[in-house]
Amino acid sequence: MIDTVLNAYKPQPVPLRRANAAKPARSKRRWADAVFASSTALAAGVILVLLMAVAVFLVMSSQNAIFAGSDRIAAEVSFARGMSFWQFAGAAIFGTLLASAIALAIAVPFSIAIALFISHYAPRQIAAVCGYTIDLLAAIPSVVFGLWGMWTLEPLIRPLFELLPASFGFVPPARNIVMGGLVLAIMIVPIITALCREVFIKTPPLQQEAALALGATRWEMITMVVLPIGRSGIVSASMLGLGRALGETMALLMVLSPGLLVNMRIFSPGQHSTIASQIALRFPEASGLETDFLIALGLVLFALTFAVNFGARALVARHSDFSGANA
């Protein structure tokens, strides 16, 4: 009787057929993993090759303009207005950075406020409607923003500019760099808001509940928990919006009265312009050295965008260790 019971509870050996049947499935998974890893590496390599191809094209095509003398540029590049390449590029860089800075100064506070409203204040249904609206605004083409800014926003903003003191130097119409920065801000608000909203939603709920349990108000909880934890995400969203603003073409081309001056008369038309708008404005009628001149401006914009993105990545990496983003 005892032997019968012990034999009943004795571990049974695993059949060889089942052990052998598991091997093909495991080898199939390993083969699929290898294929997927190879495809992702190929995709990353294609991106690097395309980036290098663009850089090589810009460098090779812009050498004639970069190393051309001022006399040759003055004779063959009609829109240079007697300036050398680097003088022209410097004025365009100044206008590009000025418009982008104005856009960020307007867009970032509004975007953070809208994202906080959607994630922490609005009821669920209203938050869903606001989220869908923000996503739809991000899909509107830039030329539509330019048309709207030129025919609708400018007449609305002009009376406000006319109320400014004379020391601000406003000259109608309101087709100045401030108007261009305002249109850019409206264009990048959806991008920054969508990213900030996702960052704020991902804030650990236990930390928010702990702050509220200790007696903090909702605003104190946001300032002590949500914003510090989402700091790196806010910086990333802002830099992504800055990249969009730096390369914007049609909206600024339609809103601005272009100029190539380096000054702070931001309320006067005909003072500033951007690299992208100058390329779009001049390229259809360019020929010879003028084409190389504009391609060289594209190289400058390429380098500027790369430097901004590289600096943004370094800034995000610097602050992510202290923001709780890696928790």
Coordinates of C-alpha atoms in Angstrom, one line a residue, residues 9-297:
Y9 CA 3.2 11.0 -6.1
K10 CA 6.5 10.3 -7.8
P11 CA 7.4 13.1 -10.3
Q12 CA 6.7 12.0 -13.9
P13 CA 9.4 12.6 -16.5
V14 CA 8.7 15.1 -19.1
P15 CA 8.0 13.4 -22.5
L16 CA 10.8 14.0 -25.0
R17 CA 8.3 14.9 -27.6
R18 CA 7.1 18.0 -25.8
A19 CA 10.7 19.2 -25.0
N20 CA 11.7 18.7 -28.6
A21 CA 8.5 20.5 -29.8
A22 CA 9.4 23.7 -27.9
K23 CA 12.7 24.1 -29.7
P24 CA 11.3 25.2 -33.1
A25 CA 9.1 27.8 -31.5
R26 CA 12.1 29.2 -29.6
S27 CA 14.3 29.3 -32.7
K28 CA 11.5 31.0 -34.6
R29 CA 11.3 33.7 -31.9
R30 CA 15.1 34.2 -32.1
W31 CA 14.9 34.5 -35.9
A32 CA 12.1 37.1 -35.6
D33 CA 14.1 39.1 -33.1
A34 CA 17.1 39.1 -35.3
V35 CA 15.1 40.2 -38.3
F36 CA 13.5 43.0 -36.3
A37 CA 16.8 44.2 -34.8
S38 CA 18.3 44.2 -38.3
S39 CA 15.4 46.2 -39.7
T40 CA 15.6 48.8 -37.0
A41 CA 19.3 49.2 -37.4
L42 CA 18.8 49.6 -41.2
A43 CA 16.2 52.3 -40.6
A44 CA 18.5 54.2 -38.3
G45 CA 21.3 53.9 -40.9
V46 CA 19.0 55.2 -43.6
I47 CA 18.3 58.3 -41.5
L48 CA 22.0 58.9 -41.0
V49 CA 22.8 58.5 -44.7
L50 CA 20.0 60.9 -45.7
L51 CA 21.3 63.5 -43.2
M52 CA 24.8 63.1 -44.5
A53 CA 23.5 63.3 -48.1
V54 CA 21.7 66.6 -47.4
A55 CA 24.8 68.0 -45.6
V56 CA 27.1 67.1 -48.5
F57 CA 24.7 68.6 -51.1
L58 CA 24.5 71.8 -49.2
V59 CA 28.2 72.1 -48.7
M60 CA 29.1 71.2 -52.3
S61 CA 26.5 73.5 -53.8
S62 CA 27.2 76.6 -51.6
Q63 CA 31.0 76.8 -51.9
N64 CA 30.8 79.3 -54.8
A65 CA 28.7 81.8 -52.8
I66 CA 30.6 81.4 -49.5
F67 CA 34.0 82.0 -51.0
A68 CA 32.9 84.6 -53.5
G69 CA 34.2 88.1 -53.1
S70 CA 32.0 91.1 -52.2
D71 CA 32.4 92.6 -55.7
R72 CA 31.3 89.5 -57.4
I73 CA 28.3 89.1 -55.1
A74 CA 27.3 92.7 -55.7
A75 CA 27.5 92.3 -59.4
E76 CA 25.7 88.9 -59.8
V77 CA 23.4 88.7 -56.8
S78 CA 20.8 91.5 -57.3
F79 CA 18.9 91.0 -54.0
A80 CA 22.1 91.1 -51.8
R81 CA 21.9 95.0 -51.8
G82 CA 25.6 95.4 -51.8
M83 CA 26.2 93.1 -48.8
S84 CA 28.6 90.2 -48.6
F85 CA 27.3 86.7 -48.0
W86 CA 28.0 86.8 -44.3
Q87 CA 26.5 90.2 -43.8
F88 CA 23.3 89.0 -45.6
A89 CA 23.3 85.8 -43.6
G90 CA 23.9 87.6 -40.3
A91 CA 20.9 89.9 -40.8
A92 CA 18.7 86.9 -41.8
I93 CA 19.9 84.9 -38.8
F94 CA 19.1 87.8 -36.5
G95 CA 15.6 88.0 -37.9
T96 CA 15.1 84.2 -37.6
L97 CA 16.2 84.1 -34.0
L98 CA 14.2 87.2 -33.1
A99 CA 11.0 85.9 -34.5
S100 CA 11.5 82.5 -32.9
A101 CA 12.3 84.1 -29.5
I102 CA 9.1 86.2 -29.7
A103 CA 7.1 83.1 -30.6
L104 CA 8.5 81.0 -27.7
A105 CA 8.0 83.9 -25.2
I106 CA 4.3 83.9 -26.2
A107 CA 3.7 80.2 -26.9
V108 CA 5.3 78.5 -23.9
P109 CA 3.3 80.1 -21.1
F110 CA 0.1 79.6 -23.0
S111 CA 0.9 76.0 -23.9
I112 CA 1.7 75.1 -20.3
A113 CA -1.4 76.7 -19.0
I114 CA -3.6 75.0 -21.6
A115 CA -1.9 71.6 -20.9
L116 CA -2.5 72.0 -17.1
F117 CA -6.1 72.9 -17.7
I118 CA -6.6 69.8 -19.8
S119 CA -4.8 67.5 -17.5
H120 CA -5.7 68.8 -14.0
Y121 CA -8.6 71.2 -14.1
A122 CA -11.1 70.5 -16.9
P123 CA -13.8 67.8 -16.6
R124 CA -13.2 64.7 -18.7
Q125 CA -15.5 65.6 -21.5
I126 CA -14.3 69.2 -21.8
A127 CA -10.7 67.9 -21.6
A128 CA -11.4 65.5 -24.5
V129 CA -12.8 68.2 -26.7
C130 CA -9.9 70.5 -25.9
G131 CA -7.4 67.8 -26.7
Y132 CA -9.1 67.0 -30.1
T133 CA -9.1 70.7 -30.9
I134 CA -5.4 71.1 -30.1
D135 CA -4.6 68.1 -32.3
L136 CA -6.6 69.5 -35.2
L137 CA -4.8 72.9 -34.9
A138 CA -1.5 71.1 -35.2
A139 CA -2.6 69.7 -38.6
I140 CA -3.5 73.1 -40.2
P141 CA -1.0 74.0 -43.0
S142 CA 1.3 77.0 -42.5
V143 CA -0.1 78.8 -45.6
V144 CA -3.5 78.8 -44.0
F145 CA -2.1 80.5 -40.9
G146 CA -0.3 83.0 -43.1
L147 CA -3.5 83.9 -45.0
W148 CA -5.4 84.2 -41.7
G149 CA -2.7 86.3 -40.1
M150 CA -2.5 88.6 -43.1
W151 CA -6.3 89.2 -43.6
T152 CA -7.8 88.6 -40.2
L153 CA -5.3 88.9 -37.4
E154 CA -3.4 91.9 -38.6
P155 CA -6.5 94.2 -38.8
L156 CA -7.5 93.0 -35.3
I157 CA -4.0 93.6 -33.8
R158 CA -3.3 97.0 -35.5
P159 CA -5.6 99.1 -33.2
L160 CA -3.8 97.6 -30.2
F161 CA -0.4 98.5 -31.7
E162 CA -1.7 102.0 -32.3
L163 CA -2.2 102.4 -28.6
L164 CA 1.5 102.0 -27.9
P165 CA 3.6 105.0 -27.0
A166 CA 5.4 106.7 -29.8
S167 CA 8.7 105.5 -28.4
F168 CA 7.9 102.0 -29.5
G169 CA 8.1 103.2 -33.1
F170 CA 5.0 101.5 -34.5
V171 CA 4.4 102.2 -38.1
P172 CA 1.2 100.8 -39.8
P173 CA 0.5 98.3 -41.2
A174 CA 1.3 95.8 -38.5
R175 CA 3.4 93.6 -40.7
N176 CA 6.3 93.6 -38.4
I177 CA 8.4 91.0 -36.6
V178 CA 6.0 91.0 -33.6
M179 CA 3.2 90.0 -35.9
G180 CA 5.3 87.3 -37.4
G181 CA 6.2 86.0 -34.0
L182 CA 2.6 86.1 -32.9
V183 CA 1.6 84.0 -35.9
L184 CA 4.5 81.6 -35.2
A185 CA 3.4 81.3 -31.6
I186 CA -0.2 80.3 -32.7
M187 CA 1.4 77.7 -35.0
I188 CA 3.6 76.1 -32.3
V189 CA 1.1 76.3 -29.4
P190 CA -0.6 73.0 -30.5
I191 CA 2.7 71.2 -30.7
I192 CA 4.0 72.3 -27.3
T193 CA 0.6 71.9 -25.7
A194 CA 0.1 68.3 -26.9
L195 CA 3.5 67.2 -25.6
C196 CA 3.2 69.0 -22.3
R197 CA -0.3 67.5 -21.8
E198 CA 1.2 64.0 -22.2
V199 CA 4.0 64.8 -19.8
F200 CA 1.6 66.2 -17.1
I201 CA -0.7 63.2 -17.5
K202 CA 2.2 60.8 -16.9
T203 CA 3.0 62.4 -13.5
P204 CA 3.0 59.7 -10.8
P205 CA -0.4 59.8 -9.1
L206 CA 1.0 58.7 -5.8
Q207 CA 3.1 61.8 -5.5
Q208 CA 0.2 64.0 -6.4
E209 CA -2.0 62.3 -3.8
A210 CA 0.7 62.5 -1.2
A211 CA 1.0 66.3 -1.7
L212 CA -2.7 66.8 -1.5
A213 CA -2.8 64.5 1.6
L214 CA -0.2 66.7 3.3
G215 CA -2.6 69.7 2.9
A216 CA -1.3 71.3 -0.3
T217 CA -3.8 73.0 -2.6
R218 CA -4.1 71.9 -6.2
W219 CA -1.9 74.8 -7.4
E220 CA 0.7 74.0 -4.8
M221 CA 0.7 70.4 -5.8
I222 CA 1.2 71.4 -9.4
T223 CA 4.1 73.7 -8.6
M224 CA 5.8 71.2 -6.2
V225 CA 5.2 68.0 -8.1
V226 CA 3.8 68.3 -11.6
L227 CA 6.0 71.0 -13.0
P228 CA 9.3 69.8 -11.4
I229 CA 8.8 66.3 -12.6
G230 CA 7.8 67.5 -16.1
R231 CA 10.5 70.0 -16.5
S232 CA 12.6 68.0 -19.0
G233 CA 9.4 67.3 -21.0
I234 CA 8.6 71.0 -21.1
V235 CA 12.0 71.8 -22.3
S236 CA 11.8 69.1 -25.0
A237 CA 8.4 70.4 -26.1
S238 CA 9.7 74.0 -26.3
M239 CA 12.7 73.0 -28.3
L240 CA 10.5 71.0 -30.7
G241 CA 8.4 74.1 -31.1
L242 CA 11.5 76.2 -31.6
G243 CA 12.6 73.9 -34.4
R244 CA 9.3 74.4 -36.1
A245 CA 9.6 78.2 -35.7
L246 CA 13.1 78.3 -37.1
G247 CA 12.2 76.6 -40.3
E248 CA 8.8 78.2 -40.9
T249 CA 8.6 79.8 -44.4
M250 CA 5.2 80.6 -45.9
A251 CA 3.4 82.1 -42.9
L252 CA 6.2 84.6 -42.3
L253 CA 6.6 85.3 -46.0
M254 CA 2.9 86.3 -46.1
V255 CA 2.8 88.2 -42.9
L256 CA 6.1 90.1 -42.8
S257 CA 7.2 93.1 -44.8
P258 CA 10.8 91.9 -45.3
G259 CA 13.9 93.8 -44.5
L260 CA 17.5 93.0 -43.7
L261 CA 18.4 95.2 -40.8
V262 CA 19.8 94.4 -37.4
N263 CA 17.9 96.4 -34.9
M264 CA 15.2 96.2 -32.2
R265 CA 12.5 98.1 -34.0
I266 CA 10.2 95.2 -33.7
F267 CA 7.0 97.2 -34.3
S268 CA 8.1 98.7 -37.6
P269 CA 7.6 96.9 -41.0
G270 CA 10.4 96.4 -43.4
Q271 CA 13.1 95.8 -40.7
H272 CA 13.6 92.1 -40.4
S273 CA 13.4 88.8 -42.4
T274 CA 14.2 85.2 -41.8
I275 CA 16.4 82.7 -43.7
A276 CA 13.5 80.5 -44.8
S277 CA 11.4 83.3 -46.0
Q278 CA 14.3 84.8 -48.0
I279 CA 14.9 81.5 -49.7
A280 CA 11.3 81.1 -50.6
L281 CA 11.0 84.6 -51.8
R282 CA 14.1 84.7 -54.0
F283 CA 14.6 81.1 -55.2
P284 CA 11.9 81.0 -58.1
E285 CA 13.7 83.8 -60.0
A286 CA 17.3 82.9 -58.9
S287 CA 20.0 81.8 -61.4
G288 CA 23.7 81.2 -61.4
L289 CA 25.4 82.6 -58.3
E290 CA 22.1 83.6 -56.9
T291 CA 21.0 80.0 -56.6
D292 CA 24.3 79.1 -54.9
F293 CA 23.8 82.1 -52.6
L294 CA 20.4 80.8 -51.5
I295 CA 21.6 77.3 -51.1
A296 CA 24.4 78.6 -48.8
L297 CA 21.7 80.3 -46.7

